[in-house]
XYZ file of C-alpha atoms in Angstrom:
112
model
C 0.000 0.000 0.000
C 1.441 3.374 -1.000
C 1.626 6.219 1.472
C -0.553 9.236 0.838
C 1.782 12.070 -0.284
C -0.733 14.645 0.997
C -0.820 13.147 4.503
C 0.770 15.422 7.095
C 4.202 14.444 8.376
C 3.856 12.970 11.861
C 5.173 15.204 14.636
C 7.794 13.173 16.500
C 9.640 15.098 19.211
C 12.543 13.943 21.319
C 14.330 15.172 24.421
C 17.688 13.405 24.677
C 21.192 14.719 25.271
C 23.066 12.300 22.989
C 20.939 9.865 20.978
C 20.255 10.794 17.344
C 16.557 9.642 17.420
C 16.286 9.186 13.633
C 12.446 9.194 13.648
C 12.270 12.551 15.427
C 11.294 15.642 13.466
C 12.809 17.845 16.239
C 15.193 17.048 19.109
C 15.881 19.039 22.261
C 19.152 18.314 24.060
C 18.365 19.861 27.484
C 15.320 20.099 29.739
C 15.109 23.833 28.999
C 15.046 23.140 25.238
C 12.511 20.352 25.876
C 10.167 22.754 27.640
C 10.501 25.242 24.765
C 9.833 22.482 22.231
C 6.670 21.361 24.017
C 5.447 24.938 24.387
C 5.952 25.488 20.629
C 3.626 22.524 20.016
C 1.166 23.467 22.787
C -1.870 23.781 20.543
C -1.028 20.985 18.117
C -0.970 17.210 18.184
C 2.303 15.420 18.914
C 2.250 11.916 17.475
C 5.209 10.672 19.524
C 7.294 12.179 22.309
C 10.575 10.417 23.162
C 12.032 11.194 26.590
C 15.399 10.302 28.097
C 15.732 10.711 31.866
C 19.382 11.768 32.226
C 20.252 14.784 30.069
C 23.901 15.317 31.023
C 25.432 16.759 34.171
C 22.742 17.549 36.734
C 20.033 18.001 34.072
C 17.160 15.508 33.913
C 13.814 15.242 32.151
C 11.936 16.087 35.376
C 11.264 19.777 34.480
C 9.628 18.604 31.220
C 7.579 16.005 33.109
C 6.526 18.694 35.625
C 5.309 20.900 32.757
C 3.252 18.011 31.372
C 1.829 17.190 34.817
C 0.905 20.823 35.445
C -0.845 21.041 32.064
C -2.897 17.944 32.902
C -3.657 19.235 36.398
C -4.986 22.455 34.839
C -7.266 20.463 32.534
C -5.236 21.125 29.369
C -2.910 18.146 28.948
C -0.614 18.143 25.954
C -2.171 16.221 23.057
C 0.291 13.372 22.575
C -0.321 10.036 20.883
C 2.344 8.105 22.797
C 5.157 9.102 25.142
C 8.137 6.753 24.858
C 10.563 6.715 27.784
C 13.966 5.441 26.680
C 16.541 5.724 29.416
C 19.496 3.674 30.579
C 18.482 4.788 34.103
C 15.804 2.263 35.153
C 14.770 4.110 38.325
C 14.541 7.451 36.530
C 12.627 5.910 33.632
C 10.133 4.240 35.976
C 9.594 7.549 37.788
C 8.731 9.245 34.476
C 6.430 6.404 33.398
C 4.558 6.449 36.728
C 4.275 10.252 36.830
C 2.886 10.620 33.319
C 0.641 7.552 33.501
C -0.965 9.025 36.634
C -2.068 11.990 34.482
C -3.504 9.738 31.741
C -0.755 10.213 29.185
C -0.230 7.086 27.087
C 3.282 6.024 28.090
C 5.462 3.147 26.906
C 8.872 2.070 28.147
C 11.327 1.680 25.258
C 14.773 0.136 25.373
C 17.633 2.619 25.641
């Protein structure tokens, strides 16, 4: 079956300090960039959001997760098809999965 050339390109965002994430249409390398990226897509649909827990040095994905939790708490969750958590940090990854699942985001654990 051929793909429809008029179909919109899926929006696949990633927040990861080192991985290339070849499927991503945009990648943020820090939590600050991740927050900006999500805010730029605030009123649109994000097909996939890929999150790494450890973002280099003391930086983690937690500020991005907090933004998503706050949006859901305020009744305006980000419109995301699936959030994929891909981290080599199992405790950090599980924290992200639990936090976002609690706010009804569709979350999947992916291998790092």
